[in-house]
PDB file of C-alpha atoms in Angstrom:
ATOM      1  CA  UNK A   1     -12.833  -8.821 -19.891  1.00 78.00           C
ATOM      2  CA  UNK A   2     -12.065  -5.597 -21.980  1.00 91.00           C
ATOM      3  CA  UNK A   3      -8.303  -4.276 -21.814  1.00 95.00           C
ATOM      4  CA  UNK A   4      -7.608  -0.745 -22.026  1.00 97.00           C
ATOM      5  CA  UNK A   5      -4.382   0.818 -23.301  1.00 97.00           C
ATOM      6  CA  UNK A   6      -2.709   4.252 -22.391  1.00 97.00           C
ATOM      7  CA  UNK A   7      -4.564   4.530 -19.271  1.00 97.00           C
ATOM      8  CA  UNK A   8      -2.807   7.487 -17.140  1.00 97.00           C
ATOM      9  CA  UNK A   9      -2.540   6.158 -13.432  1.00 98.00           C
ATOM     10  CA  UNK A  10      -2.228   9.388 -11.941  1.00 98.00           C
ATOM     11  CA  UNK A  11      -6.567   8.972 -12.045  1.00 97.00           C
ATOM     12  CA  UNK A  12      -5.633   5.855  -9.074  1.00 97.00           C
ATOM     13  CA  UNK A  13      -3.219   6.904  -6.915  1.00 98.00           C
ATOM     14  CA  UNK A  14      -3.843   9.023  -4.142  1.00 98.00           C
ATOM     15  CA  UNK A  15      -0.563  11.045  -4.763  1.00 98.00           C
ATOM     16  CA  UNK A  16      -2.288  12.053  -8.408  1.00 98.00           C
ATOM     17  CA  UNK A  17       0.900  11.595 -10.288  1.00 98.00           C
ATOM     18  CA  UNK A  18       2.195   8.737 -12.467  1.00 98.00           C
ATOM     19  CA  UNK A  19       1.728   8.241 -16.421  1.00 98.00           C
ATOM     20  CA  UNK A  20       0.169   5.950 -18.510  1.00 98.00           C
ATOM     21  CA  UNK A  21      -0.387   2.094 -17.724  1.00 98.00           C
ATOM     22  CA  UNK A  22       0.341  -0.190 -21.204  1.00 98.00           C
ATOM     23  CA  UNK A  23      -2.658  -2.251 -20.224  1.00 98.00           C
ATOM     24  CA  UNK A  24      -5.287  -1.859 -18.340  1.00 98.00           C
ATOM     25  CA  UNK A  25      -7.634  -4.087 -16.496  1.00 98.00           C
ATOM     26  CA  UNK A  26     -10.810  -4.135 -13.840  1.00 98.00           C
ATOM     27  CA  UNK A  27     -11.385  -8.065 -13.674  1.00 98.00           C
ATOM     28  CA  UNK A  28     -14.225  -8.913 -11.104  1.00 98.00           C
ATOM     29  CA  UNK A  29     -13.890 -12.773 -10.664  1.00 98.00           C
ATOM     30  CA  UNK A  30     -11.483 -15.311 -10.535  1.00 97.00           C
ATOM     31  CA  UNK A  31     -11.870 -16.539 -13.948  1.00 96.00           C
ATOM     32  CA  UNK A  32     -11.184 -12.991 -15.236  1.00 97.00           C
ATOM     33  CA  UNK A  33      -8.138 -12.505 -13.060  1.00 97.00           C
ATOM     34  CA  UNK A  34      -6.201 -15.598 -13.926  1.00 96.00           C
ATOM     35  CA  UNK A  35      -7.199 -14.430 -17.958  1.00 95.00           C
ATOM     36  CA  UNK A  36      -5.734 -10.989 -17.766  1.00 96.00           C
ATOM     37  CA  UNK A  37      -2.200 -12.862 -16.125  1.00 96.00           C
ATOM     38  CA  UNK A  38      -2.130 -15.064 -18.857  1.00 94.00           C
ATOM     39  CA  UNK A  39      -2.728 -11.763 -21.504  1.00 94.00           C
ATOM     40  CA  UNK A  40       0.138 -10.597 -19.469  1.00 96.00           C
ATOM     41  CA  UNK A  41       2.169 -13.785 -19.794  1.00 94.00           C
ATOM     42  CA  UNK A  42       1.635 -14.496 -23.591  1.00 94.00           C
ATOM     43  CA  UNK A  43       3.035 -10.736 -24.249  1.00 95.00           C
ATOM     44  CA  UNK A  44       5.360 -10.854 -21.814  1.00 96.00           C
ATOM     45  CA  UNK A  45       4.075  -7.800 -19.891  1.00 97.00           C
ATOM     46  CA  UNK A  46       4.727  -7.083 -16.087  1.00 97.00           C
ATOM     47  CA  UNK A  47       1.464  -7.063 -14.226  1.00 97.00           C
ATOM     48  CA  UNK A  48       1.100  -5.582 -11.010  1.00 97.00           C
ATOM     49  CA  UNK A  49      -2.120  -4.336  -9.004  1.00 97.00           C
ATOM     50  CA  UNK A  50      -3.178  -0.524  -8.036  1.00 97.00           C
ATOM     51  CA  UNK A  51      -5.223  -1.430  -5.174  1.00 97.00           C
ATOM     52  CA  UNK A  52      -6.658   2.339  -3.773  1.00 97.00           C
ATOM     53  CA  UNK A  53      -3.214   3.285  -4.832  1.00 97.00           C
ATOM     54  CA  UNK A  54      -2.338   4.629  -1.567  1.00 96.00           C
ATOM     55  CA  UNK A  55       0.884   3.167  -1.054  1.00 95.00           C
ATOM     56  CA  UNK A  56       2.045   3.383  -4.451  1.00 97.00           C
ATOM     57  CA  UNK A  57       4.233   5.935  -6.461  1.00 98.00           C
ATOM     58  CA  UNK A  58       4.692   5.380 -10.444  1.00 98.00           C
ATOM     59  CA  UNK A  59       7.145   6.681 -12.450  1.00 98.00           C
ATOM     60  CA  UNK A  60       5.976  10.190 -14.542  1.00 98.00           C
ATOM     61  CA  UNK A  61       7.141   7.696 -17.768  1.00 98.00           C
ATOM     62  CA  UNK A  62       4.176   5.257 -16.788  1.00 98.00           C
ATOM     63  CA  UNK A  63       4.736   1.027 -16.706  1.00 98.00           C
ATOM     64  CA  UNK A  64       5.190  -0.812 -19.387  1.00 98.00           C
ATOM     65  CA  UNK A  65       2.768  -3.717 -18.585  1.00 98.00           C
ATOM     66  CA  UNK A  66      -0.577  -4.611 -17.051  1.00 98.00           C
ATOM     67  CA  UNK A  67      -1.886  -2.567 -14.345  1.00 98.00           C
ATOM     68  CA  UNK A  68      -4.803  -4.027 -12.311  1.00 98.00           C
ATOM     69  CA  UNK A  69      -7.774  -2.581 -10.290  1.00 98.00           C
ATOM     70  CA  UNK A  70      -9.668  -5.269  -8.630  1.00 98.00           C
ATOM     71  CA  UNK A  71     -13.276  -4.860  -8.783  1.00 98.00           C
ATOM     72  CA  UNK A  72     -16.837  -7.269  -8.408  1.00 98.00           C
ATOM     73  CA  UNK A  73     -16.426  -9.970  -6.708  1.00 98.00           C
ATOM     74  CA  UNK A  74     -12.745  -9.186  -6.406  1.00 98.00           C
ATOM     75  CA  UNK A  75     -13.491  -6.123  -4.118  1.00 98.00           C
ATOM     76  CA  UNK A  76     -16.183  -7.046  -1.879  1.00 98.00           C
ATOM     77  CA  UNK A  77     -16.309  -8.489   1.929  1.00 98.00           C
ATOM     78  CA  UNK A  78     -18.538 -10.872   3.994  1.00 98.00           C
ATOM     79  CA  UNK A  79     -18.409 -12.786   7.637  1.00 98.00           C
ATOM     80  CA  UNK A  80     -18.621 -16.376   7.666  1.00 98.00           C
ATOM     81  CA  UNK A  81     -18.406 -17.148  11.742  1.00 97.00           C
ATOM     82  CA  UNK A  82     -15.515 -16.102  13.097  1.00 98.00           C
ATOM     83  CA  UNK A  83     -14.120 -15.222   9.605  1.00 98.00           C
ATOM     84  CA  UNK A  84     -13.558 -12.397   7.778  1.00 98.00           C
ATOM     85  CA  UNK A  85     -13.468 -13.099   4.026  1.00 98.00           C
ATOM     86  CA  UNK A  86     -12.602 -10.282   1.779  1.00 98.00           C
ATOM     87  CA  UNK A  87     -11.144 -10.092  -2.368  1.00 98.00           C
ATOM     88  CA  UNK A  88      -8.097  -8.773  -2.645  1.00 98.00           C
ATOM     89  CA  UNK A  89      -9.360  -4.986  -3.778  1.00 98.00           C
ATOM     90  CA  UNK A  90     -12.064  -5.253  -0.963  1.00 98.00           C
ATOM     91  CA  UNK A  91     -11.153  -1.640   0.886  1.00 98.00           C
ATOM     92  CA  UNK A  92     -10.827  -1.745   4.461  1.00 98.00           C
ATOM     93  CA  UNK A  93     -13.375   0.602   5.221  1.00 97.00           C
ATOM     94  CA  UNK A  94     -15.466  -1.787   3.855  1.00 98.00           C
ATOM     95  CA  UNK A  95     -14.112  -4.790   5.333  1.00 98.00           C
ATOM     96  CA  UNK A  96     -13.973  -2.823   8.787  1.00 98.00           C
ATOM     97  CA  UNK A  97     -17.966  -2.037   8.392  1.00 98.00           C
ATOM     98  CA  UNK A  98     -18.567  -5.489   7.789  1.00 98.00           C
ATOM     99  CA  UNK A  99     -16.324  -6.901  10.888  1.00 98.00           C
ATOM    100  CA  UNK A 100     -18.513  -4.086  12.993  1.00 98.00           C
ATOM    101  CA  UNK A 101     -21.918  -5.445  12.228  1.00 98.00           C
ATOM    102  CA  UNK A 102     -21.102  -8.937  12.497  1.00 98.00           C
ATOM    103  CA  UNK A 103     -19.628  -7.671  16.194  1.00 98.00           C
ATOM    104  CA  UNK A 104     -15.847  -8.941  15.282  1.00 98.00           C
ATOM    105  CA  UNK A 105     -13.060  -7.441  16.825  1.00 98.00           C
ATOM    106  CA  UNK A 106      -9.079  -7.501  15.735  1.00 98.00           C
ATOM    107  CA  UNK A 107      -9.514  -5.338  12.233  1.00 98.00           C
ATOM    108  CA  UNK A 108      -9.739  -1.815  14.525  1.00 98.00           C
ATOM    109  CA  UNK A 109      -6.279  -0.687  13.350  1.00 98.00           C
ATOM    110  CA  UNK A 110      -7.190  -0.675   9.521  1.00 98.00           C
ATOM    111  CA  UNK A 111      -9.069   2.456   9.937  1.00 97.00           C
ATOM    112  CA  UNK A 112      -5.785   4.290   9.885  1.00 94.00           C
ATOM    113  CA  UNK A 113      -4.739   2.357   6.553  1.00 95.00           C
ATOM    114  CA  UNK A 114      -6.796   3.660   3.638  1.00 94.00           C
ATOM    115  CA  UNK A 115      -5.917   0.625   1.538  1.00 96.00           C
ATOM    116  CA  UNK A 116      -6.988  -2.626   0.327  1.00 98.00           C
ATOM    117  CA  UNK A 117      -7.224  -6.266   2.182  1.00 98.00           C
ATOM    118  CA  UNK A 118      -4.666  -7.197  -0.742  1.00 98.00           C
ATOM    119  CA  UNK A 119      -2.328  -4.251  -0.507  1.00 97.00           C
ATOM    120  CA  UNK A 120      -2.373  -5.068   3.253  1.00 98.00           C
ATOM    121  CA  UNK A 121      -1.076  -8.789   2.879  1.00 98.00           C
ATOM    122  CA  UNK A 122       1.726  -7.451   0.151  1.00 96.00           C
ATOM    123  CA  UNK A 123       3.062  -5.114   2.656  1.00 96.00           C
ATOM    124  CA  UNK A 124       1.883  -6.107   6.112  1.00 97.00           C
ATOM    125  CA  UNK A 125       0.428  -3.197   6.770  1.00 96.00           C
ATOM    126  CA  UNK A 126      -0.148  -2.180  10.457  1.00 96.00           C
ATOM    127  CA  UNK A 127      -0.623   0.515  12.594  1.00 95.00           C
ATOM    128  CA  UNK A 128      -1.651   1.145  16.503  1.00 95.00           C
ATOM    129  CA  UNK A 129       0.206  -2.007  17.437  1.00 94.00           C
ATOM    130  CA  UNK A 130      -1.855  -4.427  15.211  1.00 97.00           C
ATOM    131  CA  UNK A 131      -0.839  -5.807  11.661  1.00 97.00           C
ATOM    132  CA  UNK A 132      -2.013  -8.158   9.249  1.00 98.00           C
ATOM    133  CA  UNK A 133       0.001 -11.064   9.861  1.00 98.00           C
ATOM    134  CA  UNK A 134      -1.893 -11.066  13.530  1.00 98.00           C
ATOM    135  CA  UNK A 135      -4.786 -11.559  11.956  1.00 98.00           C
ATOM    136  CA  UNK A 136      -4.541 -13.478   8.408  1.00 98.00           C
ATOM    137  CA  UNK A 137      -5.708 -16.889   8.526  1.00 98.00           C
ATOM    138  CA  UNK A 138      -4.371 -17.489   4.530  1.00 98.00           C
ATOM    139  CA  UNK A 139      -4.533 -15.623   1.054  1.00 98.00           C
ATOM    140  CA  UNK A 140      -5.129 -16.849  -2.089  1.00 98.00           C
ATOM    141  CA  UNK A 141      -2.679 -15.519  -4.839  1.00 98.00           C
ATOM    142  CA  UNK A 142      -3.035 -16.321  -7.957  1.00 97.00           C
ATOM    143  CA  UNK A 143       0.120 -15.903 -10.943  1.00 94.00           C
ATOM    144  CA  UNK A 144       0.283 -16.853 -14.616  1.00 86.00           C
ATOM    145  CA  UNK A 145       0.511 -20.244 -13.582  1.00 88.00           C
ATOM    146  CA  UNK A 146      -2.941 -20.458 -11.281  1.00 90.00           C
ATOM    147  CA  UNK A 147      -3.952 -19.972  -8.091  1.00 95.00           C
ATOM    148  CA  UNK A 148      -2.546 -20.912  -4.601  1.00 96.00           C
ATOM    149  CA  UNK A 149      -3.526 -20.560  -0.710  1.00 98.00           C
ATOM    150  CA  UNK A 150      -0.686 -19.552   1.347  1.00 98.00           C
ATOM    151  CA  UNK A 151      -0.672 -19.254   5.548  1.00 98.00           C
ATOM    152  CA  UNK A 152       1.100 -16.178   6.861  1.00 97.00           C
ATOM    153  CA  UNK A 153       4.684 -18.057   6.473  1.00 97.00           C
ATOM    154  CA  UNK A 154       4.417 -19.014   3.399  1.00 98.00           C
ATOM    155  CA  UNK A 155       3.865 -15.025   2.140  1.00 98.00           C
ATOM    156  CA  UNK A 156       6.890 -13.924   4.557  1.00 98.00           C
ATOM    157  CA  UNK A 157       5.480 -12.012   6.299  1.00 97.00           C
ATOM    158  CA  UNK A 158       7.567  -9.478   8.059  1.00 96.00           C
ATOM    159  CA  UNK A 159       7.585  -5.512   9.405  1.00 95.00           C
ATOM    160  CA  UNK A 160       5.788  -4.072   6.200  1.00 95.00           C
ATOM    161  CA  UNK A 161       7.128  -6.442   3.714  1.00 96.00           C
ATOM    162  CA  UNK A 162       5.854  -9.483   2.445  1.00 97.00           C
ATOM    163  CA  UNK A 163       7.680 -12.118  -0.092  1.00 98.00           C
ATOM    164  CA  UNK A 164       5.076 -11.319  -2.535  1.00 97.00           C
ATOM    165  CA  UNK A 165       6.539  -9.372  -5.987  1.00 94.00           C
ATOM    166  CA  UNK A 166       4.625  -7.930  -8.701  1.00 91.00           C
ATOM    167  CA  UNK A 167       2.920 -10.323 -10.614  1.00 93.00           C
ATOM    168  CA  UNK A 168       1.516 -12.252  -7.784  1.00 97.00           C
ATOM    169  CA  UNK A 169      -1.803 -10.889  -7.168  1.00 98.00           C
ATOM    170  CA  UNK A 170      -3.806 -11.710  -3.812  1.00 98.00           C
ATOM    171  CA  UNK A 171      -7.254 -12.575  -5.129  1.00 98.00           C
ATOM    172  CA  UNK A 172      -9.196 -13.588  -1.786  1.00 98.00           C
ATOM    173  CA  UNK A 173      -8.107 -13.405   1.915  1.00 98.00           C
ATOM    174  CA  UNK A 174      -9.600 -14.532   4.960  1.00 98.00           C
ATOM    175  CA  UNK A 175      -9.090 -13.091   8.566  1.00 98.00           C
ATOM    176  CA  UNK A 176     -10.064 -15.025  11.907  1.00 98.00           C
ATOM    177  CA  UNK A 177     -11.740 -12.284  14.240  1.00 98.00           C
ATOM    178  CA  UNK A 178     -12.763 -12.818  17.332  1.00 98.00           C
ATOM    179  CA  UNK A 179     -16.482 -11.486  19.316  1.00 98.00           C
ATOM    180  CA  UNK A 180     -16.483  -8.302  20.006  1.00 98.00           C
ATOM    181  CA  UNK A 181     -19.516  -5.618  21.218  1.00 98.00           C
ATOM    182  CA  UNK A 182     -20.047  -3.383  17.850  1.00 98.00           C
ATOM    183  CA  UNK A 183     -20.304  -0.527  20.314  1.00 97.00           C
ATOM    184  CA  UNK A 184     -16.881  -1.271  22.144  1.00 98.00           C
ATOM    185  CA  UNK A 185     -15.571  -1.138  18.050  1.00 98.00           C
ATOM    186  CA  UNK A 186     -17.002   2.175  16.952  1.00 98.00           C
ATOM    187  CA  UNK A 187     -15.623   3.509  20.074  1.00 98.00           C
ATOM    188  CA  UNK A 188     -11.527   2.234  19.253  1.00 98.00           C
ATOM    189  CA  UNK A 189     -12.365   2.639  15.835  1.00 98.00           C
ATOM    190  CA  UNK A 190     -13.272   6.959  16.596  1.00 97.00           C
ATOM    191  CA  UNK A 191      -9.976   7.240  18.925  1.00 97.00           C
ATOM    192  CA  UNK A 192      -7.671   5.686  16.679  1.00 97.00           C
ATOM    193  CA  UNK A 193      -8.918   7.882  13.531  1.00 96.00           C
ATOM    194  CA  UNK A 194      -8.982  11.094  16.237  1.00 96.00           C
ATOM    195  CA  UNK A 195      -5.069  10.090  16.869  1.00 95.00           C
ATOM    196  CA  UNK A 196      -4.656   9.822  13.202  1.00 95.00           C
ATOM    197  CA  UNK A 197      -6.530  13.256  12.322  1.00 94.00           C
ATOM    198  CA  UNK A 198      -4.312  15.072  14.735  1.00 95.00           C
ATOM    199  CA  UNK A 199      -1.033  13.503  13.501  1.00 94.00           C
ATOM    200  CA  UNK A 200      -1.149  13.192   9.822  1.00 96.00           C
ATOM    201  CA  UNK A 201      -2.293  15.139   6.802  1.00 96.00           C
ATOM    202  CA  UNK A 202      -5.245  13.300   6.459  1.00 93.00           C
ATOM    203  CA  UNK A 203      -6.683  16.110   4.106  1.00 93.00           C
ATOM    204  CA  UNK A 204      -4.124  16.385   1.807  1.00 96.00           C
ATOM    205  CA  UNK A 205      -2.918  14.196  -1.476  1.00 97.00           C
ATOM    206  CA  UNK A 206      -0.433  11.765  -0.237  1.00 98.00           C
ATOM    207  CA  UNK A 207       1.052   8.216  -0.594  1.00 97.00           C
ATOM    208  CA  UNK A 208       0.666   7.930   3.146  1.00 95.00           C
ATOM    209  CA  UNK A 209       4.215   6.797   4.999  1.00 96.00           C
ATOM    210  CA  UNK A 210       6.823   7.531   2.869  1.00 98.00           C
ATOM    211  CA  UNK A 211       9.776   5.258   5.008  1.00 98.00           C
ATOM    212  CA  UNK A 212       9.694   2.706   7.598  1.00 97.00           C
ATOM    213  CA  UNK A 213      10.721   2.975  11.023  1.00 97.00           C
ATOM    214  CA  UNK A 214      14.154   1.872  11.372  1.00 97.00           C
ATOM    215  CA  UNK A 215      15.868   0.373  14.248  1.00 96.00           C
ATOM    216  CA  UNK A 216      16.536   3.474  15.970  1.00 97.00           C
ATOM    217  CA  UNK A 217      14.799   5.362  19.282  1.00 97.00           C
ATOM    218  CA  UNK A 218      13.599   7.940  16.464  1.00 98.00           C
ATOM    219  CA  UNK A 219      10.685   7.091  14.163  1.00 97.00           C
ATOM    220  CA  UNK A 220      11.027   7.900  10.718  1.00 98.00           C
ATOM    221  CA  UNK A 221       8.977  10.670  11.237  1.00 98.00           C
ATOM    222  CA  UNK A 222      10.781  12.561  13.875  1.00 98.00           C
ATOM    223  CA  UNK A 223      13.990  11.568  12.359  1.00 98.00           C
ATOM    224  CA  UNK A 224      12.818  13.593   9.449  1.00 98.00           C
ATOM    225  CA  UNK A 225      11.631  16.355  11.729  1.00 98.00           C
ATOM    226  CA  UNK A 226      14.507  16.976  13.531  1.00 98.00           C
ATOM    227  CA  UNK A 227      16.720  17.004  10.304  1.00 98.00           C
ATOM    228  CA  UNK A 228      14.293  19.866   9.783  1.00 98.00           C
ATOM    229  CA  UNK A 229      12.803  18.533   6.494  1.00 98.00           C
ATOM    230  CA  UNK A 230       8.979  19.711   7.791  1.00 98.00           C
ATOM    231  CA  UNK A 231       7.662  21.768   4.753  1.00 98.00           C
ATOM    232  CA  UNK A 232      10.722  21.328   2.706  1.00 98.00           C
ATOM    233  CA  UNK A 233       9.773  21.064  -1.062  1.00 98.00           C
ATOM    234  CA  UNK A 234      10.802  20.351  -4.741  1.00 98.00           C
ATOM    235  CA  UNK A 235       8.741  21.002  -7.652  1.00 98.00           C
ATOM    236  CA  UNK A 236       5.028  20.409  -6.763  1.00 98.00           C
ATOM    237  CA  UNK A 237       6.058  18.084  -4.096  1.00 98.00           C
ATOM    238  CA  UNK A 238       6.828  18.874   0.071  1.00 98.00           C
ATOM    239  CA  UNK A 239       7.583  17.278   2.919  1.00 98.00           C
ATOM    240  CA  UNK A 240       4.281  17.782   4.954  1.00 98.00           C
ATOM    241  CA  UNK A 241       4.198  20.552   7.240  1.00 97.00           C
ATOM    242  CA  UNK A 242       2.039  18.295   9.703  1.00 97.00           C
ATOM    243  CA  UNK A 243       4.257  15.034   9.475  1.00 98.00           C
ATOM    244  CA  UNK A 244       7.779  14.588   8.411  1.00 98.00           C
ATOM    245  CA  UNK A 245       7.097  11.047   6.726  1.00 98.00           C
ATOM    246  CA  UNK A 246       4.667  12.345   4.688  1.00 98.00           C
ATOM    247  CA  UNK A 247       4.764  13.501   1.003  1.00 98.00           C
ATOM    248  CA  UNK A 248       1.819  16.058  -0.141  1.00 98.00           C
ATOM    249  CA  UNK A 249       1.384  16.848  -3.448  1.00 98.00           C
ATOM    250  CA  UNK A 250       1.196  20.635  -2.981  1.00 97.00           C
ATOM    251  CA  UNK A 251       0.826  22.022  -6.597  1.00 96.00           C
ATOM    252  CA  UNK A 252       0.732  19.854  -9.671  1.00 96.00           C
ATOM    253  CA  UNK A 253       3.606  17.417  -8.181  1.00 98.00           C
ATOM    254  CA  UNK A 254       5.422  15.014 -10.418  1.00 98.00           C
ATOM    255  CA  UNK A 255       6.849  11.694  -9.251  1.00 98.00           C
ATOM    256  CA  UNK A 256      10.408  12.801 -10.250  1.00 98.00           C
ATOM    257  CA  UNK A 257       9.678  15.509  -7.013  1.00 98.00           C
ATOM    258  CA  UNK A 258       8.771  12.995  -4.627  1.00 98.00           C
ATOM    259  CA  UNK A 259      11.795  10.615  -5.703  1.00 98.00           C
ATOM    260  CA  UNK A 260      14.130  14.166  -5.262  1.00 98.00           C
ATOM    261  CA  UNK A 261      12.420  14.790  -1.784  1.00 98.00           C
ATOM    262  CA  UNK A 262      12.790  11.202  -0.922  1.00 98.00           C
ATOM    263  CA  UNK A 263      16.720  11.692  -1.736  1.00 98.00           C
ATOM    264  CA  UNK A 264      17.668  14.324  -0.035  1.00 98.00           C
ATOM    265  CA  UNK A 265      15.519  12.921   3.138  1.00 98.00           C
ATOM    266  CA  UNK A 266      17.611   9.816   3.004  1.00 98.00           C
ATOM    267  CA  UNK A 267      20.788  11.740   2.809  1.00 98.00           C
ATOM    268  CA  UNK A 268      19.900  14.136   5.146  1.00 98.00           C
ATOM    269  CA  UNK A 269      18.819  10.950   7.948  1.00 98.00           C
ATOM    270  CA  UNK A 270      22.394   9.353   7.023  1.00 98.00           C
ATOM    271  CA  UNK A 271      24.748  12.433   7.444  1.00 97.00           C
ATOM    272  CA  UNK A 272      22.998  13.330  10.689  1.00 98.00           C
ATOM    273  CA  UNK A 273      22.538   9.626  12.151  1.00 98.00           C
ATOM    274  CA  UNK A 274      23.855   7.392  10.149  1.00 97.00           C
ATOM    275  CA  UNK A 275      20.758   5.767   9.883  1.00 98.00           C
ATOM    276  CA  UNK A 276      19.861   4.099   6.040  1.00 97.00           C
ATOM    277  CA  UNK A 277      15.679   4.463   5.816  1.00 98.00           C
ATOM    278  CA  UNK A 278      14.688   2.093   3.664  1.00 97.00           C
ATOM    279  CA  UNK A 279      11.169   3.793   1.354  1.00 97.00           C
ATOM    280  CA  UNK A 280       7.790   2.007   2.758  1.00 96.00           C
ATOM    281  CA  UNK A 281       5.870   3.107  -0.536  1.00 96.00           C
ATOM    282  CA  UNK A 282       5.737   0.660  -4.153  1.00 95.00           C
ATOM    283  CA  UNK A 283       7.405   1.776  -6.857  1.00 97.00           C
ATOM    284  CA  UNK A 284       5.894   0.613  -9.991  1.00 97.00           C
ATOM    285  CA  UNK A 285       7.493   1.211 -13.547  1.00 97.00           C
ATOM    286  CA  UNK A 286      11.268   2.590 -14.046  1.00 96.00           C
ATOM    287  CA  UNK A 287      11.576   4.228 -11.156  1.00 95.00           C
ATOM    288  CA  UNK A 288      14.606   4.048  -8.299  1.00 95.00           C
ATOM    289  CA  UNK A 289      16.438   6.085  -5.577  1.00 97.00           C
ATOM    290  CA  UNK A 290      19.687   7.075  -6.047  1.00 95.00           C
ATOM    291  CA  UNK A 291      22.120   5.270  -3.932  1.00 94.00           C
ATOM    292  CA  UNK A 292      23.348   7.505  -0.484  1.00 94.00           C
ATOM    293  CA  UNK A 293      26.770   8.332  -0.663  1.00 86.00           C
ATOM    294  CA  UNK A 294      28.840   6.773   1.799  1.00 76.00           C
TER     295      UNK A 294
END
């Protein structure tokens, strides 16, 4: 397995900013996987995966450690039965495609979450009422110290968290689907990615959701709105015209703009509601937000 070094990240997220990785990695099997933690572990090097990096936002200084991208055997996605059984990096468009021919239903939602199977069990992802912990049979994750299946409870799974941290990788998962007409599919499939079209700046360079929704009769999203953030920018970096929640990088954006917009949207939600959002998106290298002042 051949390590890079220097490797600017901004080329893997879908925000386009971020500096250079330490180390760099694409292992495609097992094997290679649980080598490049233990090249981690014997420098003492953070490791952390990239996935699609849609959800991810690293510091302009880069991480000092081993970034992953899954790939081979690590990225692909077949149907055993009623199972879905996908590598960690496998994208969900892929996974989705291959759930759709084998005429499974439940994995309709991940067409709005341009991420990995992986990235979905670290964060829970979800959207139109459907998540991953409705769906995950178990993952396997493997650490410096091996590999390990874990059920839904045993990863923690919660609204868009998991108990997963950075150097836990999820090398394998497997979904239980149930029978579904491929037609019926395509058809959810096309209304949920019209809703998402209309909605969000689908055709602009973003991290997608910036916050969660917090407990609150306001989503993040129109929290953000009516604090009349929409369009509001810093550097390279703006609040998107289209969708409150969402960060575009408008002209050469940094990650020190995003952080800054991410700031003043926090303190803007707490002065006017009182109302903490807590960031949705992965931080990777030294990178923080400010505390609000209370």
């Amino acid at each position: 397995m051949n390590v890079e070094e220097r490797l600017a990240l901004s080329r893997f997220t879908t925000l386009g900013t971020g500096g250079p990785a330490r180390a760099f990695a694409r292992p495609e099997t097992l094997e290679e996987l649980e080598q490049a933690l233990h090249f981690a572990r014997e420098r003492e090097l953070p490791a952390a995966t990239i996935g699609l990096g849609s959800n991810l936002l690293v510091a302009d200084d880069g991480f000092e450690g081993l970034a992953l991208k899954l790939a081979g055997e690590l990225a692909g996605a077949e149907v055993e039965g009623y199972r879905l059984i996908a590598g960690g990096g496998a994208a969900n468009a892929v996974c989705l495609h291959r759930a759709r021919a084998a005429g499974l239903g439940g994995f309709e939602f991940a067409c709005a979450i341009p991420g990995t199977a992986g990235g979905g069990v670290w964060m829970n992802a979800g959207a139109y009422g459907g998540d991953w912990a409705g769906i995950l049979e178990r993952a396997l994750v493997v650490d410096g110290d091996g590999s390990h299946w874990r059920t839904p409870e045993e990863l923690g799974l919660g609204y868009r968290r998991s108990d997963l941290r950075h150097g836990e990788v999820v090398a394998r998962v497997e979904f239980r689907l149930t029978p579904r007409p491929p037609g019926e599919i395509k058809a959810v499939v096309a209304d949920m990615q019209a809703q998402r079209k209309a909605a969000q700046p689908t055709n602009k360079r973003t991290y997608g959701s910036v916050f969660k929704n917090p407990d609150h009769e306001l989503t993040a999203g129109r929290m953000l709105e009516a604090c009349r953030l929409k369009g509001h920018r810093i550097g390279g970096a703006q609040i998107s015209p289209r969708h409150a929640n969402f960060i575009e990088n408008a002209d050469g954006a940094r990650s020190e703009d995003a952080i800054a917009l991410m700031a003043e949207a926090r303190r803007r939600a707490w002065e006017q509601y009182g109302v903490e959002l807590e960031h949705e998106v992965v931080f990777l290298g030294e990178i923080e937000l400010p505390p609000l002042s209370r």
